[in-house]
Coordinates of C-alpha atoms in Angstrom, one line a residue:
V250 CA -45.3 -43.7 65.2
D251 CA -47.2 -46.2 62.9
N252 CA -45.2 -49.3 63.7
Q253 CA -42.6 -50.9 66.0
L254 CA -39.7 -50.4 63.7
Q255 CA -40.0 -46.6 63.8
N256 CA -39.0 -46.8 67.4
D257 CA -36.8 -49.8 67.5
I258 CA -34.5 -48.8 64.6
P259 CA -33.7 -45.3 65.9
N260 CA -33.3 -46.6 69.4
L261 CA -30.7 -49.2 68.2
L262 CA -28.7 -46.4 66.6
L263 CA -29.0 -44.3 69.8
G264 CA -27.8 -47.2 71.9
L265 CA -24.7 -47.7 69.7
L266 CA -23.9 -44.0 69.8
A267 CA -24.2 -44.0 73.5
E268 CA -21.3 -46.4 73.6
L269 CA -19.3 -45.0 70.8
W270 CA -19.5 -41.4 72.2
A271 CA -19.8 -42.3 75.8
N272 CA -17.1 -39.7 76.7
R273 CA -18.6 -36.9 74.7
D274 CA -21.2 -34.3 75.8
D275 CA -21.7 -32.5 72.5
W276 CA -24.4 -34.5 70.8
Y277 CA -28.0 -35.5 71.1
F278 CA -30.0 -38.3 69.3
G279 CA -33.8 -37.8 69.5
V280 CA -36.3 -40.5 68.9
D281 CA -39.9 -39.6 67.9
M282 CA -39.3 -36.1 69.2
G283 CA -40.6 -32.8 67.9
I284 CA -38.1 -30.3 66.4
Y285 CA -39.5 -26.8 66.9
Y286 CA -37.9 -24.4 64.3
N287 CA -40.5 -21.5 64.4
P288 CA -42.6 -20.4 67.3
D289 CA -45.6 -19.9 64.9
E290 CA -45.2 -23.3 63.2
A291 CA -46.0 -26.9 64.3
A292 CA -43.0 -29.1 65.1
I293 CA -41.5 -31.5 62.6
V294 CA -41.2 -35.0 64.0
P295 CA -38.6 -37.4 62.5
D296 CA -38.4 -41.0 63.6
G297 CA -34.9 -40.1 64.7
F298 CA -32.4 -37.2 64.4
L299 CA -28.9 -36.4 65.4
A300 CA -27.7 -33.0 66.6
V301 CA -24.0 -32.4 67.1
G302 CA -22.6 -29.4 69.0
V303 CA -25.3 -29.4 71.7
K304 CA -25.1 -30.6 75.3
H305 CA -26.2 -34.2 75.8
D306 CA -26.8 -33.6 79.5
T307 CA -29.4 -30.9 80.0
G308 CA -30.2 -31.8 83.6
E309 CA -32.5 -34.1 85.4
R310 CA -35.6 -33.1 83.5
G311 CA -34.0 -33.6 80.1
R312 CA -35.5 -32.4 76.8
L313 CA -39.2 -32.5 76.2
S314 CA -38.6 -31.5 72.6
Y315 CA -35.8 -30.0 70.5
V316 CA -36.3 -26.3 70.3
L317 CA -33.9 -24.6 67.9
W318 CA -33.9 -21.2 69.6
E319 CA -33.0 -22.9 72.9
E320 CA -30.2 -24.9 71.2
E321 CA -28.3 -21.9 69.9
N322 CA -30.0 -22.5 66.6
I323 CA -28.0 -25.6 66.0
V324 CA -29.9 -27.6 63.3
P325 CA -29.7 -31.4 63.5
I326 CA -27.1 -32.8 61.2
L327 CA -29.1 -35.9 60.4
S328 CA -32.8 -36.9 60.2
L329 CA -34.1 -40.4 59.8
E330 CA -37.4 -41.7 58.6
V331 CA -38.5 -45.4 58.5
I332 CA -41.2 -46.1 55.9
S333 CA -44.2 -47.9 57.3
E334 CA -47.4 -49.5 55.8
K335 CA -49.0 -46.1 56.2
Y336 CA -47.1 -43.9 53.8
N337 CA -46.4 -40.4 55.2
R338 CA -44.9 -38.8 52.0
E339 CA -41.3 -39.3 53.2
Y340 CA -40.0 -38.8 49.7
E341 CA -42.0 -35.7 49.1
D342 CA -43.3 -33.4 51.9
K343 CA -40.9 -34.6 54.6
L344 CA -37.9 -34.3 52.2
V345 CA -38.8 -30.7 51.4
G346 CA -39.4 -30.0 55.1
Y347 CA -36.0 -31.2 56.2
Q348 CA -34.4 -29.5 53.2
T349 CA -36.0 -26.2 54.1
L350 CA -34.9 -26.6 57.7
G351 CA -31.3 -27.1 56.5
I352 CA -30.6 -30.5 57.9
L353 CA -27.4 -31.7 56.2
Y354 CA -28.4 -35.4 55.8
Y355 CA -31.7 -37.0 55.4
A356 CA -31.9 -40.8 55.5
I357 CA -34.9 -42.9 54.5
Y358 CA -35.0 -46.6 55.4
N359 CA -37.5 -48.5 53.3
P360 CA -38.2 -52.2 54.1
F361 CA -40.6 -52.2 51.2
S362 CA -38.2 -51.2 48.5
G363 CA -38.5 -53.0 45.2
R364 CA -42.2 -53.6 45.6
R365 CA -44.6 -52.6 42.9
G366 CA -46.1 -49.1 43.1
R367 CA -44.4 -46.1 44.6
F368 CA -41.5 -48.1 46.1
K369 CA -40.6 -50.1 42.9
N370 CA -37.5 -48.0 42.1
R371 CA -36.5 -47.0 45.7
Q372 CA -33.4 -48.2 47.4
R373 CA -33.4 -49.9 50.8
L374 CA -31.5 -47.0 52.3
E375 CA -31.4 -43.6 50.6
V376 CA -29.3 -40.9 52.2
Y377 CA -29.6 -37.3 50.8
K378 CA -27.1 -34.5 51.4
L379 CA -27.8 -30.8 51.3
V380 CA -25.8 -29.3 48.5
D381 CA -26.4 -25.6 47.7
G382 CA -29.8 -25.7 49.4
K383 CA -31.0 -28.9 47.6
Y384 CA -30.9 -32.6 48.6
E385 CA -28.8 -34.8 46.4
L386 CA -29.0 -38.6 46.7
L387 CA -25.6 -40.1 47.8
R388 CA -24.2 -43.2 46.3
S389 CA -24.0 -46.1 48.8
Q390 CA -21.2 -48.7 49.0
D391 CA -21.9 -52.2 50.3
N392 CA -25.3 -51.0 51.7
R393 CA -23.8 -48.1 53.7
V394 CA -23.1 -44.4 53.2
W395 CA -20.2 -42.6 54.7
L396 CA -20.9 -39.3 56.6
P397 CA -17.6 -37.6 57.0
E398 CA -18.8 -34.9 59.4
I399 CA -19.4 -37.4 62.1
E400 CA -16.8 -40.0 60.9
L401 CA -19.4 -42.7 60.8
A402 CA -21.2 -44.6 58.0
L403 CA -24.9 -45.5 58.2
G404 CA -25.9 -48.8 56.7
Y405 CA -27.9 -51.9 57.1
E406 CA -27.5 -55.7 57.4
Y407 CA -29.2 -58.6 59.1
G408 CA -28.6 -59.1 62.8
E409 CA -30.4 -59.8 66.1
H410 CA -31.7 -57.0 68.3
I411 CA -34.1 -57.4 71.2
A412 CA -34.6 -61.1 70.3
W413 CA -35.6 -60.2 66.8
Y414 CA -33.6 -61.4 63.8
R415 CA -34.1 -59.1 60.8
E416 CA -32.5 -56.3 58.9
W417 CA -31.4 -53.3 61.0
L418 CA -29.6 -50.0 60.6
Y419 CA -26.2 -49.8 62.1
W420 CA -23.2 -47.5 62.4
Y421 CA -19.9 -48.5 60.6
D422 CA -16.4 -47.2 60.8
G423 CA -14.3 -45.9 57.9
S424 CA -13.2 -49.3 56.9
G425 CA -16.7 -50.7 56.7
N426 CA -16.6 -52.5 60.0
R427 CA -19.9 -52.6 61.8
Y428 CA -20.0 -51.4 65.4
L429 CA -21.3 -54.1 67.6
T430 CA -24.0 -53.9 70.2
T431 CA -23.2 -54.6 73.9
K432 CA -24.8 -58.0 73.6
E433 CA -22.8 -58.9 70.5
K434 CA -19.6 -57.8 72.3
T435 CA -20.4 -60.0 75.3
I436 CA -21.2 -63.0 73.1
N437 CA -17.9 -62.6 71.2
A438 CA -15.9 -62.2 74.4
I439 CA -17.4 -65.4 75.8
A440 CA -16.7 -67.3 72.6
I441 CA -13.1 -66.1 72.6
A442 CA -12.6 -67.0 76.3
N443 CA -14.1 -70.5 75.7
Q444 CA -11.8 -71.0 72.7
E445 CA -8.7 -69.9 74.8
R446 CA -9.7 -72.4 77.5
L447 CA -10.1 -75.1 75.0
I448 CA -6.7 -74.4 73.5
A449 CA -5.1 -74.3 77.0
A450 CA -6.7 -77.6 77.9
Q451 CA -5.2 -79.3 74.8
E452 CA -1.6 -78.1 75.5

């Protein structure tokens, strides 16, 4: 991990999923965790990844890493990389690595998009889908990309998380509505209650 965002962004997505899929035990979202795909090869370590079809609850000890041959060879459906000041060839070597591994979706969030140099023509969020063994860049709509296999869209917008107002990645529903964090839901509930009290007092 080269910077704070490489932990904070995946953890925000994990926290949202923990609420959205609270009653499910068939998924796992790893943050900065190694994926072992070959006993003779080093692990590949995305900033975040989502696997569907595996048990979330693996006991008190939990996972130390994601080992494919211990997970019934279920390959993660999504891997996520967050570009940092130290470039780690996310558009080249890592893309090829995830493509070879067979991960269906590869998402790259780049807060430096549009800058001169290697990021001049890069989008803020690029999501690739594996088609016939090769990654194809998907078209985004309103800064988000729909992932039908998990019935969620991945996108970005400004918001406040851990007392930090900036651009974050979020999950969205099929109509483009952003799923709110627990804090945002609480703030909205308080605002609604206050409004109802005000209306009641005026009657």
